[in-house]
Amino acid sequence: MPESKSRNKKKATAKAEKSEAKVGLPGAATNPRWLAPVMLGLMILGLVWIVTFYLTSSDLGLPVPQLGQWNLAVGFGLIIVGFGLTTRWK
């Protein structure tokens, strides 16, 4: 039995809607809940680490063991990891 043209249009639009749903829209992607706090936390922790290093290296008597110039590497490493997480931001 032949099918009407209107029935074919409904099938075609239904297939198009399904294919659009599978592809996904770029604006529909969401970030994990942990991403923003961890990202900002690492960047701020790196900054605080470097500031603490400079304060303790000037003999202010703060009780923080010194790692020498490696404190800068640790601080900048934390900041770089934080910036690396910004690449996951959608």
N, CA, C and O atoms as a DFTB+ gen file, in Angstrom:
360 C
 N C O
     1  1       0.847      -1.173       0.000
     2  2       0.000       0.000       0.000
     3  2       0.894       1.237       0.000
     4  3       1.836       1.287       0.791
     5  1       0.652       2.221      -0.833
     6  2       1.476       3.426      -0.905
     7  2       1.246       4.324       0.321
     8  3       0.147       4.401       0.871
     9  1       2.331       4.996       0.720
    10  2       2.246       5.912       1.869
    11  2       2.106       7.336       1.365
    12  3       2.574       7.672       0.277
    13  1       1.457       8.167       2.168
    14  2       1.270       9.564       1.771
    15  2       2.549      10.365       1.991
    16  3       3.430       9.949       2.744
    17  1       2.642      11.504       1.336
    18  2       3.833      12.361       1.460
    19  2       3.945      12.959       2.862
    20  3       5.054      13.144       3.363
    21  1       2.838      13.258       3.488
    22  2       2.903      13.839       4.833
    23  2       3.499      12.859       5.830
    24  3       4.201      13.273       6.752
    25  1       3.236      11.569       5.665
    26  2       3.799      10.570       6.559
    27  2       5.312      10.506       6.378
    28  3       6.044      10.349       7.355
    29  1       5.779      10.624       5.162
    30  2       7.211      10.608       4.909
    31  2       7.897      11.825       5.524
    32  3       9.017      11.703       6.020
    33  1       7.273      12.964       5.506
    34  2       7.859      14.159       6.107
    35  2       8.019      13.988       7.613
    36  3       9.025      14.409       8.183
    37  1       7.049      13.382       8.246
    38  2       7.141      13.169       9.684
    39  2       8.308      12.253      10.028
    40  3       9.013      12.487      11.009
    41  1       8.513      11.218       9.232
    42  2       9.624      10.310       9.474
    43  2      10.955      11.024       9.258
    44  3      11.907      10.822      10.011
    45  1      11.010      11.853       8.229
    46  2      12.254      12.566       7.922
    47  2      12.598      13.554       9.030
    48  3      13.760      13.659       9.424
    49  1      11.606      14.276       9.534
    50  2      11.882      15.231      10.607
    51  2      12.242      14.516      11.897
    52  3      13.068      15.012      12.664
    53  1      11.645      13.369      12.152
    54  2      11.963      12.605      13.354
    55  2      13.409      12.106      13.291
    56  3      14.119      12.123      14.296
    57  1      13.843      11.662      12.104
    58  2      15.227      11.217      11.951
    59  2      16.187      12.386      12.114
    60  3      17.251      12.225      12.713
    61  1      15.837      13.557      11.593
    62  2      16.695      14.732      11.714
    63  2      16.822      15.165      13.174
    64  3      17.905      15.543      13.619
    65  1      15.725      15.109      13.913
    66  2      15.762      15.491      15.327
    67  2      16.630      14.529      16.129
    68  3      17.364      14.952      17.022
    69  1      16.551      13.234      15.813
    70  2      17.373      12.266      16.520
    71  2      18.851      12.488      16.240
    72  3      19.676      12.390      17.149
    73  1      19.192      12.786      14.991
    74  2      20.601      12.995      14.651
    75  2      21.130      14.273      15.296
    76  3      22.296      14.322      15.687
    77  1      20.302      15.302      15.416
    78  2      20.730      16.530      16.087
    79  2      20.954      16.286      17.575
    80  3      21.875      16.854      18.162
    81  1      20.137      15.462      18.180
    82  2      20.280      15.184      19.610
    83  2      21.567      14.411      19.885
    84  3      22.173      14.586      20.942
    85  1      21.991      13.567      18.961
    86  2      23.210      12.793      19.163
    87  2      24.448      13.668      19.054
    88  3      25.418      13.456      19.782
    89  1      24.431      14.642      18.163
    90  2      25.599      15.483      17.954
    91  2      25.820      16.380      19.156
    92  3      26.955      16.519      19.610
    93  1      24.791      16.983      19.674
    94  2      24.915      17.874      20.825
    95  2      25.361      19.263      20.418
    96  3      26.132      19.433      19.474
    97  1      24.883      20.218      21.116
    98  2      25.240      21.599      20.839
    99  2      26.400      22.023      21.714
   100  3      26.504      21.562      22.850
   101  1      27.278      22.890      21.222
   102  2      28.424      23.303      22.039
   103  2      28.019      24.030      23.314
   104  3      28.705      23.900      24.328
   105  1      26.947      24.776      23.297
   106  2      26.510      25.509      24.480
   107  2      25.870      24.624      25.526
   108  3      25.687      25.050      26.667
   109  1      25.523      23.394      25.160
   110  2      24.832      22.510      26.086
   111  2      25.793      21.794      27.031
   112  3      25.348      21.205      28.016
   113  1      27.085      21.827      26.763
   114  2      28.056      21.144      27.609
   115  2      28.182      21.867      28.948
   116  3      28.157      23.096      29.012
   117  1      28.317      21.088      30.001
   118  2      28.438      21.676      31.336
   119  2      29.775      21.286      31.950
   120  3      30.389      20.290      31.568
   121  1      30.201      22.074      32.885
   122  2      31.457      21.819      33.593
   123  2      31.204      20.905      34.781
   124  3      30.122      20.929      35.366
   125  1      32.199      20.096      35.141
   126  2      32.070      19.350      36.396
   127  2      32.038      20.330      37.570
   128  3      32.633      21.406      37.506
   129  1      31.350      19.955      38.626
   130  2      31.200      20.858      39.770
   131  2      32.522      21.146      40.456
   132  3      32.679      22.210      41.055
   133  1      33.474      20.233      40.386
   134  2      34.743      20.379      41.082
   135  2      35.729      21.250      40.323
   136  3      36.727      21.683      40.900
   137  1      35.485      21.518      39.062
   138  2      36.491      22.163      38.229
   139  2      36.830      23.585      38.683
   140  3      38.002      23.897      38.894
   141  1      35.851      24.425      38.832
   142  2      36.116      25.829      39.183
   143  2      36.782      25.968      40.560
   144  3      37.763      26.703      40.677
   145  1      36.285      25.288      41.607
   146  2      36.963      25.437      42.906
   147  2      38.398      24.921      42.902
   148  3      39.280      25.545      43.492
   149  1      38.640      23.788      42.244
   150  2      39.998      23.241      42.210
   151  2      40.909      24.145      41.394
   152  3      42.046      24.404      41.788
   153  1      40.412      24.627      40.255
   154  2      41.202      25.495      39.389
   155  2      41.608      26.770      40.124
   156  3      42.787      27.122      40.159
   157  1      40.647      27.449      40.701
   158  2      40.950      28.687      41.421
   159  2      41.760      28.410      42.680
   160  3      42.648      29.186      43.034
   161  1      41.458      27.314      43.352
   162  2      42.191      26.966      44.564
   163  2      43.666      26.733      44.294
   164  3      44.512      27.182      45.068
   165  1      43.992      26.039      43.211
   166  2      45.396      25.791      42.885
   167  2      46.125      27.082      42.528
   168  3      47.269      27.289      42.932
   169  1      45.455      27.951      41.766
   170  2      46.110      29.210      41.391
   171  2      46.350      30.092      42.622
   172  3      47.409      30.704      42.760
   173  1      45.360      30.146      43.505
   174  2      45.513      30.964      44.712
   175  2      46.533      30.335      45.661
   176  3      47.323      31.048      46.281
   177  1      46.523      29.007      45.779
   178  2      47.501      28.331      46.633
   179  2      48.922      28.567      46.130
   180  3      49.834      28.770      46.931
   181  1      49.120      28.543      44.818
   182  2      50.441      28.828      44.256
   183  2      50.888      30.241      44.572
   184  3      52.049      30.467      44.915
   185  1      49.973      31.193      44.457
   186  2      50.300      32.582      44.777
   187  2      50.640      32.739      46.252
   188  3      51.607      33.416      46.603
   189  1      49.846      32.112      47.116
   190  2      50.099      32.180      48.558
   191  2      51.432      31.517      48.895
   192  3      52.162      31.997      49.762
   193  1      51.753      30.419      48.217
   194  2      53.023      29.716      48.451
   195  2      54.202      30.632      48.123
   196  3      55.162      30.705      48.890
   197  1      54.134      31.327      46.991
   198  2      55.229      32.214      46.584
   199  2      55.345      33.397      47.541
   200  3      56.453      33.771      47.924
   201  1      54.222      33.989      47.931
   202  2      54.250      35.118      48.867
   203  2      54.812      34.673      50.210
   204  3      55.612      35.385      50.816
   205  1      54.392      33.487      50.683
   206  2      54.916      32.966      51.947
   207  2      56.420      32.726      51.859
   208  3      57.149      32.982      52.817
   209  1      56.882      32.236      50.711
   210  2      58.314      32.034      50.527
   211  2      59.070      33.352      50.645
   212  3      60.104      33.421      51.310
   213  1      58.558      34.389      50.004
   214  2      59.252      35.671      50.081
   215  2      59.222      36.252      51.493
   216  3      60.192      36.873      51.926
   217  1      58.121      36.056      52.210
   218  2      58.055      36.563      53.582
   219  2      58.981      35.796      54.515
   220  3      59.611      36.391      55.390
   221  1      59.069      34.483      54.338
   222  2      59.919      33.687      55.232
   223  2      61.394      33.808      54.868
   224  3      62.255      33.567      55.714
   225  1      61.700      34.174      53.634
   226  2      63.108      34.290      53.259
   227  2      63.726      35.596      53.751
   228  3      64.945      35.760      53.712
   229  1      62.892      36.523      54.212
   230  2      63.432      37.782      54.725
   231  2      63.570      37.764      56.243
   232  3      63.618      38.823      56.868
   233  1      63.636      36.583      56.841
   234  2      63.872      36.400      58.282
   235  2      62.860      37.129      59.161
   236  3      63.227      37.838      60.098
   237  1      61.584      36.943      58.842
   238  2      60.538      37.515      59.686
   239  2      60.166      36.585      60.831
   240  3      59.331      36.931      61.667
   241  1      60.776      35.418      60.873
   242  2      60.521      34.498      61.969
   243  2      59.292      33.628      61.770
   244  3      58.802      33.039      62.734
   245  1      58.786      33.531      60.566
   246  2      57.629      32.672      60.339
   247  2      58.083      31.211      60.324
   248  3      59.106      30.887      59.720
   249  1      57.340      30.338      60.977
   250  2      57.783      28.939      61.115
   251  2      57.464      28.074      59.890
   252  3      56.705      27.111      60.003
   253  1      58.016      28.394      58.749
   254  2      57.818      27.606      57.540
   255  2      59.176      27.100      57.082
   256  3      60.075      27.902      56.827
   257  1      59.345      25.779      56.972
   258  2      60.653      25.279      56.513
   259  2      60.913      25.708      55.071
   260  3      60.022      25.664      54.223
   261  1      62.122      26.112      54.819
   262  2      62.447      26.619      53.492
   263  2      63.007      25.500      52.618
   264  3      63.774      24.654      53.077
   265  1      62.616      25.517      51.385
   266  2      63.136      24.591      50.388
   267  2      64.130      25.301      49.478
   268  3      64.549      24.759      48.455
   269  1      64.493      26.490      49.852
   270  2      65.388      27.269      49.007
   271  2      64.622      27.837      47.821
   272  3      63.452      28.201      47.943
   273  1      65.282      27.911      46.689
   274  2      64.657      28.467      45.494
   275  2      63.624      27.520      44.881
   276  3      62.896      27.907      43.967
   277  1      63.557      26.284      45.379
   278  2      62.556      25.347      44.879
   279  2      61.141      25.766      45.272
   280  3      60.167      25.294      44.686
   281  1      61.028      26.643      46.254
   282  2      59.706      27.163      46.605
   283  2      59.064      27.888      45.427
   284  3      57.850      27.816      45.232
   285  1      59.874      28.578      44.654
   286  2      59.334      29.237      43.459
   287  2      58.812      28.210      42.460
   288  3      57.763      28.408      41.848
   289  1      59.550      27.112      42.299
   290  2      59.114      26.071      41.370
   291  2      57.802      25.437      41.836
   292  3      56.918      25.155      41.027
   293  1      57.686      25.217      43.146
   294  2      56.448      24.637      43.681
   295  2      55.283      25.599      43.470
   296  3      54.212      25.184      43.027
   297  1      55.479      26.868      43.778
   298  2      54.415      27.866      43.620
   299  2      53.991      28.026      42.172
   300  3      52.799      28.028      41.866
   301  1      54.969      28.161      41.276
   302  2      54.623      28.306      39.867
   303  2      54.059      27.013      39.300
   304  3      53.233      27.051      38.388
   305  1      54.489      25.870      39.823
   306  2      53.917      24.590      39.398
   307  2      52.438      24.503      39.730
   308  3      51.642      24.047      38.909
   309  1      52.060      24.941      40.934
   310  2      50.646      24.953      41.319
   311  2      49.839      25.893      40.434
   312  3      48.717      25.579      40.035
   313  1      50.421      27.046      40.133
   314  2      49.724      28.007      39.265
   315  2      49.559      27.435      37.857
   316  3      48.502      27.593      37.247
   317  1      50.587      26.778      37.342
   318  2      50.519      26.214      35.990
   319  2      49.483      25.093      35.921
   320  3      48.757      24.979      34.933
   321  1      49.410      24.267      36.961
   322  2      48.393      23.211      36.979
   323  2      47.001      23.830      37.009
   324  3      46.090      23.326      36.352
   325  1      46.821      24.918      37.764
   326  2      45.542      25.611      37.790
   327  2      45.170      26.164      36.434
   328  3      44.022      26.049      36.003
   329  1      46.142      26.768      35.756
   330  2      45.872      27.268      34.409
   331  2      45.630      26.116      33.444
   332  3      44.850      26.256      32.503
   333  1      46.283      24.984      33.662
   334  2      46.044      23.820      32.813
   335  2      44.614      23.335      32.936
   336  3      44.038      22.856      31.959
   337  1      44.028      23.450      34.124
   338  2      42.627      23.053      34.304
   339  2      41.674      24.009      33.603
   340  3      40.538      23.633      33.317
   341  1      42.099      25.229      33.319
   342  2      41.215      26.146      32.607
   343  2      40.952      25.680      31.187
   344  3      39.982      26.121      30.570
   345  1      41.786      24.802      30.654
   346  2      41.532      24.290      29.304
   347  2      40.332      23.351      29.275
   348  3      39.777      23.099      28.206
   349  1      39.919      22.828      30.432
   350  2      38.725      21.980      30.506
   351  2      37.450      22.797      30.655
   352  3      36.352      22.248      30.571
   353  1      37.581      24.099      30.875
   354  2      36.402      24.958      31.078
   355  2      35.614      25.042      29.781
   356  3      36.185      25.263      28.713
   357  1      34.303      24.865      29.875
   358  2      33.446      24.886      28.680
   359  2      32.494      26.039      28.738
   360  3      31.692      26.224      27.822
